PDB file of C-alpha atoms in Angstrom:
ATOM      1  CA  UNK A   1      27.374   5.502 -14.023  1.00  0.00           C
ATOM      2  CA  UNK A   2      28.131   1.669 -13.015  1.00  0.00           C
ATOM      3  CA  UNK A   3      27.913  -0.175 -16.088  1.00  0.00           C
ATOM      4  CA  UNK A   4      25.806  -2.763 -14.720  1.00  0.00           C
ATOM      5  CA  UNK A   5      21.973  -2.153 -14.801  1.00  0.00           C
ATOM      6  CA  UNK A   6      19.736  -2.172 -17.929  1.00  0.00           C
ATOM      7  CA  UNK A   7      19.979   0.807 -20.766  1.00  0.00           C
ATOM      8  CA  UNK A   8      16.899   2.989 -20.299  1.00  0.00           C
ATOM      9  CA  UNK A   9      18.152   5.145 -23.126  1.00  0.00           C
ATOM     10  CA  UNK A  10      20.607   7.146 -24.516  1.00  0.00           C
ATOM     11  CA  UNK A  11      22.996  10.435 -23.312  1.00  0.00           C
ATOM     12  CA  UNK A  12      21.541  13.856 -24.874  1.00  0.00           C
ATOM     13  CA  UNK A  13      24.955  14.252 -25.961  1.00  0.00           C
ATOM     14  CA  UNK A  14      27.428  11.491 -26.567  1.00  0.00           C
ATOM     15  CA  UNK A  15      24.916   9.385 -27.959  1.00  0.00           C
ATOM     16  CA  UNK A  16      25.764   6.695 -26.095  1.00  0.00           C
ATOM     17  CA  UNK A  17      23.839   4.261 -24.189  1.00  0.00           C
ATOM     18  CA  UNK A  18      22.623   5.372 -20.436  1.00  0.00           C
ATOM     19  CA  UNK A  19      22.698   2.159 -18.038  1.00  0.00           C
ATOM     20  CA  UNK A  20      20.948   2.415 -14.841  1.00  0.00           C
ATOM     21  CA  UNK A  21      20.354   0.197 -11.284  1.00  0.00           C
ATOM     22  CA  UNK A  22      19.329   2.337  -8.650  1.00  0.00           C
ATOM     23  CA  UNK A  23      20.642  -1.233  -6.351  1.00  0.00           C
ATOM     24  CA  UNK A  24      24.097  -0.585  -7.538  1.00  0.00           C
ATOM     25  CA  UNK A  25      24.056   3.102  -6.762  1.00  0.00           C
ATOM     26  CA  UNK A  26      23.175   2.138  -2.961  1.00  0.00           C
ATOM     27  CA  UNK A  27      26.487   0.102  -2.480  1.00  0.00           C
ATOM     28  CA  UNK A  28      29.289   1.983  -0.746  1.00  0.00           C
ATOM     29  CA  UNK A  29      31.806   1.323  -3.264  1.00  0.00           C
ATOM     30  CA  UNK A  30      29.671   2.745  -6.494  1.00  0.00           C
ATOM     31  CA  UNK A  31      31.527   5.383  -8.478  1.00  0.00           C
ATOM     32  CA  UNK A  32      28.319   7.659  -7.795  1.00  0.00           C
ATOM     33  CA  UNK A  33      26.187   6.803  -4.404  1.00  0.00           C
ATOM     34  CA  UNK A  34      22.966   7.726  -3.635  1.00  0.00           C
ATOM     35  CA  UNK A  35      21.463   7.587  -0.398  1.00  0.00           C
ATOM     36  CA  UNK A  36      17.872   6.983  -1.851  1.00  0.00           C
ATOM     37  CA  UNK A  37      16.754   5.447  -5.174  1.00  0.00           C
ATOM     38  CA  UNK A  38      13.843   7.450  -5.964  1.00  0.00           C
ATOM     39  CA  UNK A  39      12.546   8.385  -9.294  1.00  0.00           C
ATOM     40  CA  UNK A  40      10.443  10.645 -10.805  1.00  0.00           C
ATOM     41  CA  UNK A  41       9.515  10.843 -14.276  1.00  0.00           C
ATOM     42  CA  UNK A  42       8.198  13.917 -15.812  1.00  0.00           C
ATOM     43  CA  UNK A  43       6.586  14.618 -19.598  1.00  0.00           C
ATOM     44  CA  UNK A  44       4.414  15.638 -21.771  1.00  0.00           C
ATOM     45  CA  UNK A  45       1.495  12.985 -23.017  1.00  0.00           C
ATOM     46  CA  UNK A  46       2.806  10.445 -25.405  1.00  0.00           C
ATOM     47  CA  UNK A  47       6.381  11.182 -25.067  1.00  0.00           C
ATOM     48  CA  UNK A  48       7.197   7.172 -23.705  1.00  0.00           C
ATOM     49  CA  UNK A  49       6.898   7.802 -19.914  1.00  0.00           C
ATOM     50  CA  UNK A  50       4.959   4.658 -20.038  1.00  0.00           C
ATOM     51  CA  UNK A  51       6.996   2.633 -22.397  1.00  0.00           C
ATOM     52  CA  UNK A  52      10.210   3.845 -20.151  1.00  0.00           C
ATOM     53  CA  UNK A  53       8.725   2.334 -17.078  1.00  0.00           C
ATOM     54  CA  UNK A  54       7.558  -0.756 -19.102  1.00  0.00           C
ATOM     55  CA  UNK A  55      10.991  -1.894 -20.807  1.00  0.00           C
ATOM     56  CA  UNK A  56      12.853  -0.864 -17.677  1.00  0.00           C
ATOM     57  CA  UNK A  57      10.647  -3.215 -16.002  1.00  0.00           C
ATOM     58  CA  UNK A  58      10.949  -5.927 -18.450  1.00  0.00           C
ATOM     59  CA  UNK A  59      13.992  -5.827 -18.992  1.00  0.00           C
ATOM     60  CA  UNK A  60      15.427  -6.129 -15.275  1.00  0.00           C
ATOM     61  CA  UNK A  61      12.788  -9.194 -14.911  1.00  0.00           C
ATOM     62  CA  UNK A  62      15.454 -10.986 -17.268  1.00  0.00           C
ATOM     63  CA  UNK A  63      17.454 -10.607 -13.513  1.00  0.00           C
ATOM     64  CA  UNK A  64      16.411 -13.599 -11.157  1.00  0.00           C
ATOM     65  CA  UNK A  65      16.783 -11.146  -8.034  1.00  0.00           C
ATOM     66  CA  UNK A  66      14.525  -8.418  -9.373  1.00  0.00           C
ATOM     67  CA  UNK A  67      10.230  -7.968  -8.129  1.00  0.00           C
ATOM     68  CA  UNK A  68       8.388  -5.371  -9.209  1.00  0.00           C
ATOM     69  CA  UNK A  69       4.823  -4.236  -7.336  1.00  0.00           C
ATOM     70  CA  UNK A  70       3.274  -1.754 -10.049  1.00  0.00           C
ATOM     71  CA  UNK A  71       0.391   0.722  -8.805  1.00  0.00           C
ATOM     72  CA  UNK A  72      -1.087   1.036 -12.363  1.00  0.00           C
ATOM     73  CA  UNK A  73      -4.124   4.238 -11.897  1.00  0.00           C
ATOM     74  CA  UNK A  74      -3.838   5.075 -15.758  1.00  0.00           C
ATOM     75  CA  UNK A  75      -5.900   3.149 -18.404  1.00  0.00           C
ATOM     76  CA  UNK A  76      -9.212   2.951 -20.901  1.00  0.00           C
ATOM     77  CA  UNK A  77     -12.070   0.810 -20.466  1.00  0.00           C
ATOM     78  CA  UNK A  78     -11.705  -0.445 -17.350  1.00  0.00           C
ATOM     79  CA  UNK A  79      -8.087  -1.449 -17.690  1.00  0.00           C
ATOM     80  CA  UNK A  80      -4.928  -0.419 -16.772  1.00  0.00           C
ATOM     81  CA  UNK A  81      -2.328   0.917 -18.497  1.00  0.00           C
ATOM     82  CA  UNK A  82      -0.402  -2.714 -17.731  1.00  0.00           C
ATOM     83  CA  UNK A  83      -2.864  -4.853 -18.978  1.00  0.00           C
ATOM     84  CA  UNK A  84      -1.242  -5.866 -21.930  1.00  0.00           C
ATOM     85  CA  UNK A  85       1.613  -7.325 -20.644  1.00  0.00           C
ATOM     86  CA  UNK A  86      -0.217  -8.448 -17.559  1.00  0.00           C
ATOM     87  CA  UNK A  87      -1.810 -10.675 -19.846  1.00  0.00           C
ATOM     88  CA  UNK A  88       1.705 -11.533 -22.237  1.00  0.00           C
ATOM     89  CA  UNK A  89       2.885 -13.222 -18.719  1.00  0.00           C
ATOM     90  CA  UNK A  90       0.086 -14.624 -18.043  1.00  0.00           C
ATOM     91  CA  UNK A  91      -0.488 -12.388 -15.017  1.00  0.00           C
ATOM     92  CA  UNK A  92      -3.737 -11.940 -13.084  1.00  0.00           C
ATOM     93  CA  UNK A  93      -3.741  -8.253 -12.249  1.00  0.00           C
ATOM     94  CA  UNK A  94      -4.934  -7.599  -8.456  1.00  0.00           C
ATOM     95  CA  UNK A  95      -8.202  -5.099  -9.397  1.00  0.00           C
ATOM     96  CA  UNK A  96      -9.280  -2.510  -6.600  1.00  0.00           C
ATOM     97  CA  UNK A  97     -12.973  -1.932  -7.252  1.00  0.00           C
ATOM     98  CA  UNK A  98     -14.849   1.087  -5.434  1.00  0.00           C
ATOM     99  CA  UNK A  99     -17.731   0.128  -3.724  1.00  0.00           C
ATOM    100  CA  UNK A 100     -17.559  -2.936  -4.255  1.00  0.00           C
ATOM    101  CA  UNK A 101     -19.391  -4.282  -0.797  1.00  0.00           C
ATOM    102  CA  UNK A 102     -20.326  -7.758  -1.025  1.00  0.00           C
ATOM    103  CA  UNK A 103     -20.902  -8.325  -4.702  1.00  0.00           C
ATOM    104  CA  UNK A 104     -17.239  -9.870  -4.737  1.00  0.00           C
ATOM    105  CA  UNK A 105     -15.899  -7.885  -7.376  1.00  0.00           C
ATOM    106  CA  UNK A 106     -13.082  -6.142  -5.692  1.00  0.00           C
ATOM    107  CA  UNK A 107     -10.152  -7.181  -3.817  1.00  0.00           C
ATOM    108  CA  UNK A 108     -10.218  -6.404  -0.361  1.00  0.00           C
ATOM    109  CA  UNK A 109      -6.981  -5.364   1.867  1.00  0.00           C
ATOM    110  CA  UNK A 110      -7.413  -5.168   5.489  1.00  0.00           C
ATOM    111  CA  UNK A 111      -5.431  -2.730   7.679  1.00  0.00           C
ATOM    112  CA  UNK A 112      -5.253  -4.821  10.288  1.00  0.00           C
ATOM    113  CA  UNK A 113      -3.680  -7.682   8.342  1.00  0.00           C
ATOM    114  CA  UNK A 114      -1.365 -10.206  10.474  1.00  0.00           C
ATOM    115  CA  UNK A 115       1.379  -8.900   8.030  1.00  0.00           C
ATOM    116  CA  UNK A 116       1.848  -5.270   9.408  1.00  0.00           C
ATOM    117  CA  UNK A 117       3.379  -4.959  13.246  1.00  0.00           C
ATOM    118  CA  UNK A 118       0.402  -4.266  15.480  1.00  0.00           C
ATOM    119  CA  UNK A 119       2.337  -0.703  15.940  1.00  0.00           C
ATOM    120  CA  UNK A 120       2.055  -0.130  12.718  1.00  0.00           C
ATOM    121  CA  UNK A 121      -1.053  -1.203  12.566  1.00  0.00           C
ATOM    122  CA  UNK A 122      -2.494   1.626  14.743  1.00  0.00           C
ATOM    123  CA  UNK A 123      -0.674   4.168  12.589  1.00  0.00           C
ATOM    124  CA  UNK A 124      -2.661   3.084   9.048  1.00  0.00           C
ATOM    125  CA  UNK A 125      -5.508   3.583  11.436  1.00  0.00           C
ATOM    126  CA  UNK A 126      -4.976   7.423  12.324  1.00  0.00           C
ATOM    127  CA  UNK A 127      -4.017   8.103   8.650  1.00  0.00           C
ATOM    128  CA  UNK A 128      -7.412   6.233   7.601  1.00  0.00           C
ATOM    129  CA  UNK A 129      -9.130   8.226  10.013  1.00  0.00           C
ATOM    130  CA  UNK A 130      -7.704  11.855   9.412  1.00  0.00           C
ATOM    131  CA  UNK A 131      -7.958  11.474   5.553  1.00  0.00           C
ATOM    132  CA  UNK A 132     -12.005  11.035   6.214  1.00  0.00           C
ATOM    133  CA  UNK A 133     -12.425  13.384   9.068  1.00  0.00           C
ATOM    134  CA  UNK A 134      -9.447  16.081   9.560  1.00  0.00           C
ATOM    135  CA  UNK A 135      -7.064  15.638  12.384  1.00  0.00           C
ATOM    136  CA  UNK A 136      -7.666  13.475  14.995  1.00  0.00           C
ATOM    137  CA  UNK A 137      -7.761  15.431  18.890  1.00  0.00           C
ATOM    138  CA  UNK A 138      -5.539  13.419  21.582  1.00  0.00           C
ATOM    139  CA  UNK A 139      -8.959  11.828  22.910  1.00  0.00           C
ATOM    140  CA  UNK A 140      -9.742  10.928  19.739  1.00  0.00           C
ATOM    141  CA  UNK A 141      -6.553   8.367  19.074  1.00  0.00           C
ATOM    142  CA  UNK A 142      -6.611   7.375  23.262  1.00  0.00           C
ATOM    143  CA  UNK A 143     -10.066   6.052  22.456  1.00  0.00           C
ATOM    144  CA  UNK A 144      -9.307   4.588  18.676  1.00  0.00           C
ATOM    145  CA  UNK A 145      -6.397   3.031  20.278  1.00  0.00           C
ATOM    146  CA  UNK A 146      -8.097   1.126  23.316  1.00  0.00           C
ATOM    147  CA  UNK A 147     -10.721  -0.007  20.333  1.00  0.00           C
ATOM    148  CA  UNK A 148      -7.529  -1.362  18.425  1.00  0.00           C
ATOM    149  CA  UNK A 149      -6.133  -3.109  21.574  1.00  0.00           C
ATOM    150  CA  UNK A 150      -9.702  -4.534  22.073  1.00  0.00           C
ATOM    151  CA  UNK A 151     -10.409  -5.926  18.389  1.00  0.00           C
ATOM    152  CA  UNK A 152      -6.642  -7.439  18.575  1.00  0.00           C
ATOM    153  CA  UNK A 153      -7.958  -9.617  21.467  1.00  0.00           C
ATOM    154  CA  UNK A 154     -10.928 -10.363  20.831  1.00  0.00           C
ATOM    155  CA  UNK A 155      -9.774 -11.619  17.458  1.00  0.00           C
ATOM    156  CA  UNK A 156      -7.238 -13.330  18.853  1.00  0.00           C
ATOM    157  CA  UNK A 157      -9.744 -15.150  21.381  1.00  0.00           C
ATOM    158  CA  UNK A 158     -11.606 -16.114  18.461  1.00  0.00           C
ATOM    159  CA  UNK A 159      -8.846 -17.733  16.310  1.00  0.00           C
ATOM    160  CA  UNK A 160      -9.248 -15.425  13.319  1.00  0.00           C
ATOM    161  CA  UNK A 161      -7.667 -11.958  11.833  1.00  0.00           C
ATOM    162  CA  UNK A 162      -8.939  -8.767  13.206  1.00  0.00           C
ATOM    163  CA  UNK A 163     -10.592  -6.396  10.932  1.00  0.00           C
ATOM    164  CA  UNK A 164     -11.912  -2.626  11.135  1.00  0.00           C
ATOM    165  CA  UNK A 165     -15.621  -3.745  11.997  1.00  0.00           C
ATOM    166  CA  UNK A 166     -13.894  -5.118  15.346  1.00  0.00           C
ATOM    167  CA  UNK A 167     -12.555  -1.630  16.077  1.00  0.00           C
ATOM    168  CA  UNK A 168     -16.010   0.064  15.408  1.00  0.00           C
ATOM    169  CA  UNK A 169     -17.244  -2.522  17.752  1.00  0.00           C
ATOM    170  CA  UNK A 170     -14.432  -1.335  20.677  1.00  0.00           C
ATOM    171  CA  UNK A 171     -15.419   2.683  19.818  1.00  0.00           C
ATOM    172  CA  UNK A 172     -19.260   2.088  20.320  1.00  0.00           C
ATOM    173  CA  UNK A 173     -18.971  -0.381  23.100  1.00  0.00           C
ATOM    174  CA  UNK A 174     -16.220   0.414  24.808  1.00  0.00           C
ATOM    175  CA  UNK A 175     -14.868  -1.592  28.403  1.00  0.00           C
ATOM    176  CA  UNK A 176     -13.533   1.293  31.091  1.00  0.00           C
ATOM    177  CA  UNK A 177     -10.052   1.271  30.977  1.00  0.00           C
ATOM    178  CA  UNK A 178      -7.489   3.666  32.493  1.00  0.00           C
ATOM    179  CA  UNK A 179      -5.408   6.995  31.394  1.00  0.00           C
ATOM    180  CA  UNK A 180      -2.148   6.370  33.579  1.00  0.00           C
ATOM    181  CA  UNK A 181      -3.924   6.277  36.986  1.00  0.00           C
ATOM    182  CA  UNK A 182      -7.508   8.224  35.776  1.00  0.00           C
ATOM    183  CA  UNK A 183     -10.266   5.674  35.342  1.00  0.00           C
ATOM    184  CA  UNK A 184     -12.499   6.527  31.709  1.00  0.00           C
ATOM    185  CA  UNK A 185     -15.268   5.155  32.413  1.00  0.00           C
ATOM    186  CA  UNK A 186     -17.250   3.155  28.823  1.00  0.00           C
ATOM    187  CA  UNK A 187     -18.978   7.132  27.895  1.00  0.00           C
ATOM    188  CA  UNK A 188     -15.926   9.531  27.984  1.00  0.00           C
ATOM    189  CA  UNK A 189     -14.708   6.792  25.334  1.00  0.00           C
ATOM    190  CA  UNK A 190     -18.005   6.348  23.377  1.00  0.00           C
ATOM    191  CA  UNK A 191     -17.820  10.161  23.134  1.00  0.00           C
ATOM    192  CA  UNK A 192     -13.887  10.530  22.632  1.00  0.00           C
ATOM    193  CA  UNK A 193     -14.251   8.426  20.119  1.00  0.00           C
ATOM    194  CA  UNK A 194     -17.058   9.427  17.871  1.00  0.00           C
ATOM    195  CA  UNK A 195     -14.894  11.069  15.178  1.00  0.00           C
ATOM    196  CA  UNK A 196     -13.094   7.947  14.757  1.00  0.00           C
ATOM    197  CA  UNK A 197     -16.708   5.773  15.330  1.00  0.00           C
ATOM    198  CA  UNK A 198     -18.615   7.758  12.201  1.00  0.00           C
ATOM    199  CA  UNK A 199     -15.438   7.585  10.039  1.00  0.00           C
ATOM    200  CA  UNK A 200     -15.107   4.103  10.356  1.00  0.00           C
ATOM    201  CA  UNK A 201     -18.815   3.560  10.004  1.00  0.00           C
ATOM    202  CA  UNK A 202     -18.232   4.809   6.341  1.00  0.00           C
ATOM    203  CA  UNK A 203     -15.629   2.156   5.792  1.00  0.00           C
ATOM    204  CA  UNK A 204     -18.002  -0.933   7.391  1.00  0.00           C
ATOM    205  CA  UNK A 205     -21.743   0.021   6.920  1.00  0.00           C
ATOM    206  CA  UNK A 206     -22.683  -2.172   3.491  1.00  0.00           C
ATOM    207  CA  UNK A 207     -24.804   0.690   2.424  1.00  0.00           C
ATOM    208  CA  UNK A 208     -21.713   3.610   1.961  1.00  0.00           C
ATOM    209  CA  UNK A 209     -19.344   4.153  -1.084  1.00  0.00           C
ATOM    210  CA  UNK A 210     -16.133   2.824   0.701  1.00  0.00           C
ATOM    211  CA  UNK A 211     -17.537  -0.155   1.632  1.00  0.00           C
ATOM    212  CA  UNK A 212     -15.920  -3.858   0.680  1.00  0.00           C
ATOM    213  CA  UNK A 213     -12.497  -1.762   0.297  1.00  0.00           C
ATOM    214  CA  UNK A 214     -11.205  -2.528   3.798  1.00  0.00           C
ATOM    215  CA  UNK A 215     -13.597  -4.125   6.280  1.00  0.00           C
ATOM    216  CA  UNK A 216     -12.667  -7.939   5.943  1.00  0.00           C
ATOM    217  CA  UNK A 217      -9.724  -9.990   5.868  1.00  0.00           C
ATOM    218  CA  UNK A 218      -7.511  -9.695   3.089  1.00  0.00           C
ATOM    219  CA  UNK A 219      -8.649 -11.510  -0.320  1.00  0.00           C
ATOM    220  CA  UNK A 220      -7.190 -14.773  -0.584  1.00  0.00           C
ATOM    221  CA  UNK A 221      -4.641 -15.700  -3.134  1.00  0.00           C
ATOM    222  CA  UNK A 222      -2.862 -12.360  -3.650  1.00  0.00           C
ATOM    223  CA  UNK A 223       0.486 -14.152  -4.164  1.00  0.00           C
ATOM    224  CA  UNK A 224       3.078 -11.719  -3.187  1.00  0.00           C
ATOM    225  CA  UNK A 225       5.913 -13.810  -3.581  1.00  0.00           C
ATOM    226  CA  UNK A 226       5.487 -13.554  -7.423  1.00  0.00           C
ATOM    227  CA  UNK A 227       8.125 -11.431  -9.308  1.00  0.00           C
ATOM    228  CA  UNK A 228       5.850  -8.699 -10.894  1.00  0.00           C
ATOM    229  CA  UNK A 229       2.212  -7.712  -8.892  1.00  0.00           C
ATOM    230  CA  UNK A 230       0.217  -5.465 -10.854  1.00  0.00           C
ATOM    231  CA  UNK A 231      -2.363  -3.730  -9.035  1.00  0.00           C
ATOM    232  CA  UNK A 232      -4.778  -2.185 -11.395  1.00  0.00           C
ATOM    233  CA  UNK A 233      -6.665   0.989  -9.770  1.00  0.00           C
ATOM    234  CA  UNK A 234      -8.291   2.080 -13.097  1.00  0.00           C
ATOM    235  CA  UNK A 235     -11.991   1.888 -11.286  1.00  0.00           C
ATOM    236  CA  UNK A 236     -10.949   3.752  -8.517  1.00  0.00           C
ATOM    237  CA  UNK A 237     -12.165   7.574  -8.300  1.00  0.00           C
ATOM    238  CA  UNK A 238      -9.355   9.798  -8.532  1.00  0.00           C
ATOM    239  CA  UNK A 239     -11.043  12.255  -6.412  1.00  0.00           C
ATOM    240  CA  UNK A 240     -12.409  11.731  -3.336  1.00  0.00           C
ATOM    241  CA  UNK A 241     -10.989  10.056  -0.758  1.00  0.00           C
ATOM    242  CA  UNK A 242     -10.744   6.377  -2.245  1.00  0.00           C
ATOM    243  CA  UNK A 243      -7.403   6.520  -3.326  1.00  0.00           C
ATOM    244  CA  UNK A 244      -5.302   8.255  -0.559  1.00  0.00           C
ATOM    245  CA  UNK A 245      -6.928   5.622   1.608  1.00  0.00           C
ATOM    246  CA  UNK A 246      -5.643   3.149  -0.164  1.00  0.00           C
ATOM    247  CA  UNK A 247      -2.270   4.728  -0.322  1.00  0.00           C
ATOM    248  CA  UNK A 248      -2.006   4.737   3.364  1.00  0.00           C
ATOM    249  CA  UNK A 249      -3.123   1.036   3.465  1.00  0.00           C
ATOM    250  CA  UNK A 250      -0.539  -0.313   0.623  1.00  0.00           C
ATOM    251  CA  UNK A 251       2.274   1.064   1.545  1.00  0.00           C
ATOM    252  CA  UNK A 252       2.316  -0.566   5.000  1.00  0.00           C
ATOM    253  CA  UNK A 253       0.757  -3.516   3.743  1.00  0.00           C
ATOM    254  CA  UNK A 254       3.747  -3.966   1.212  1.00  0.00           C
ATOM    255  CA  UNK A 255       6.303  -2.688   3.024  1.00  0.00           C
ATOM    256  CA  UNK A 256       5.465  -5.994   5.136  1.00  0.00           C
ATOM    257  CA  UNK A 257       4.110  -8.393   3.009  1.00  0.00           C
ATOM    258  CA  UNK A 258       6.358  -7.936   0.275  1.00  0.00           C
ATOM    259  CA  UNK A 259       9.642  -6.670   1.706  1.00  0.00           C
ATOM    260  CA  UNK A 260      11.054 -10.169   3.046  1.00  0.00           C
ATOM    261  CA  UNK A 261      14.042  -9.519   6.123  1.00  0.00           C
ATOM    262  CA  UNK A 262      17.369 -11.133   5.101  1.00  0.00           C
ATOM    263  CA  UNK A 263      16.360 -12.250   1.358  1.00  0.00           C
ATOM    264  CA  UNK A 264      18.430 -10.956  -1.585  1.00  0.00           C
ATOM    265  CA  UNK A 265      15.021 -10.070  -3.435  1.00  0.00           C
ATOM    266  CA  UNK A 266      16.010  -6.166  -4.978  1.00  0.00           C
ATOM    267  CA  UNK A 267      12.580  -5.049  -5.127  1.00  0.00           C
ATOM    268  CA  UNK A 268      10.856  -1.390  -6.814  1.00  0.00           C
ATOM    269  CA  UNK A 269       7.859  -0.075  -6.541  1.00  0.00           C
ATOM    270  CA  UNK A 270       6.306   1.576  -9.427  1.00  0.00           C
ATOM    271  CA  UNK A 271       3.111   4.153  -9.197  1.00  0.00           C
ATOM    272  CA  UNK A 272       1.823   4.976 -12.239  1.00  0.00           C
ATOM    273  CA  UNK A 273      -0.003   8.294 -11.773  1.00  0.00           C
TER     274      UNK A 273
END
């Protein structure tokens, strides 16, 4: 291995100490390449999977070009598993409350955030949609995506961020529109769209579980410039569909809003299952 990098332990049998950057493993002229830098690690309860991810973390923050973005699901009393040294660095960690609504608890991340390439936008969308409802028919994603064209507009008309409420708004009051040459008139969408419509409605109607999640512009202050984000999701079910949801959101959402183009920033995400 290249001997730059932080130890992370010790050989099973020389003994000696076991450096590792997954950054210098992507260059072309590393002893040892690999073409991704994924990690997975595996063990029995109490055997330091935690503490590995915690000094390997700590230790490369000593590096000026290192971020981290930790996904931190594990924990006790309603706090994660990187609370403690969330609050050694005086870090605020980002808490994703379920149900929240409007009580103000929870942090909010919207889909349709500025951040993520309207494209891209569309595609959080289906994922959102077929994790609630099963797969979504051809109709189905014509109609969701004349809603998403329409709440991008009328956003835009209004000088302020889209959000998923707008979309509901384009599936139950649709404007006709055309499929190449084939008018569709305001009903065929209404009804193409109802999947989409009722799956949404969980996501925006005050009164359902999912609620405050989603449906609003992102929460101010998230500062995602800063070298380790810790997103605690300790008060999020872990079954049910709360969580994959919010996978397909983050992901995106960071892969967008954290990933800068062109800056030397070497950055790692971390989910701790």
């Amino acid at each position: 291995m290249d001997p730059r990098g932080v130890i992370i332990g010790r050989e099973a049998y020389s003994g000696k100490a076991y450096i590792y950057d997954p950054f210098v493993l992507y260059n072309p002229q590393a002893r040892v390449r690999l073409a991704s830098g994924h990690a997975l690690i595996l063990g029995k309860s109490g055997y330091g999977k935690s503490a590995l991810e915690k000094t390997y973390v700590l230790r490369q923050l000593r590096f000026l070009d290192r971020s981290f973005a930790i996904l931190d699901a594990q924990g006790e009393d309603g706090a994660g598993e990187w609370d403690g040294i969330a609050q050694q660095l005086g870090i605020t960690p980002i808490r994703l409350v379920y149900g929240a609504g409007d009580i103000g608890e929870g942090v909010r991340i919207n889909p349709l955030d500025p951040r993520i390439p309207a494209e891209h936008q569309f595609k959080v969308l289906v994922s959102m949609m077929e994790i609630l409802t099963g797969t979504l028919t051809s109709q189905t994603k014509f109609a969701l995506a004349e809603a998403h064209k329409t709440a991008i507009a009328a956003a835009r008309e209004q000088q302020r961020v889209a959000i998923l409420s707008d979309v509901l708004d384009g599936l139950t009051a649709p404007q006709p529109t055309l499929l190449g040459q084939q008018p569709v008139t305001p009903e065929e969408l209404v009804e193409w769209g109802q999947p989409a419509a009722l799956a949404l409605d969980s996501l925006c109607n005050p009164s359902r579980d999912l609620a405050g999640m989603f449906d609003g512009p992102t929460t101010e202050g998230i500062d995602l410039d800063a070298r380790l984000i810790i997103f605690d999701l300790t008060k999020l079910p872990r079954e049910g569909e709360a969580m994959p949801l919010l996978m397909a959101v983050i992901g995106p959402w960071l892969r967008f809003g954290w990933n800068k183009p062109n800056d030397r920033i070497k950055r790692t995400l971390i989910v701790e299952e």
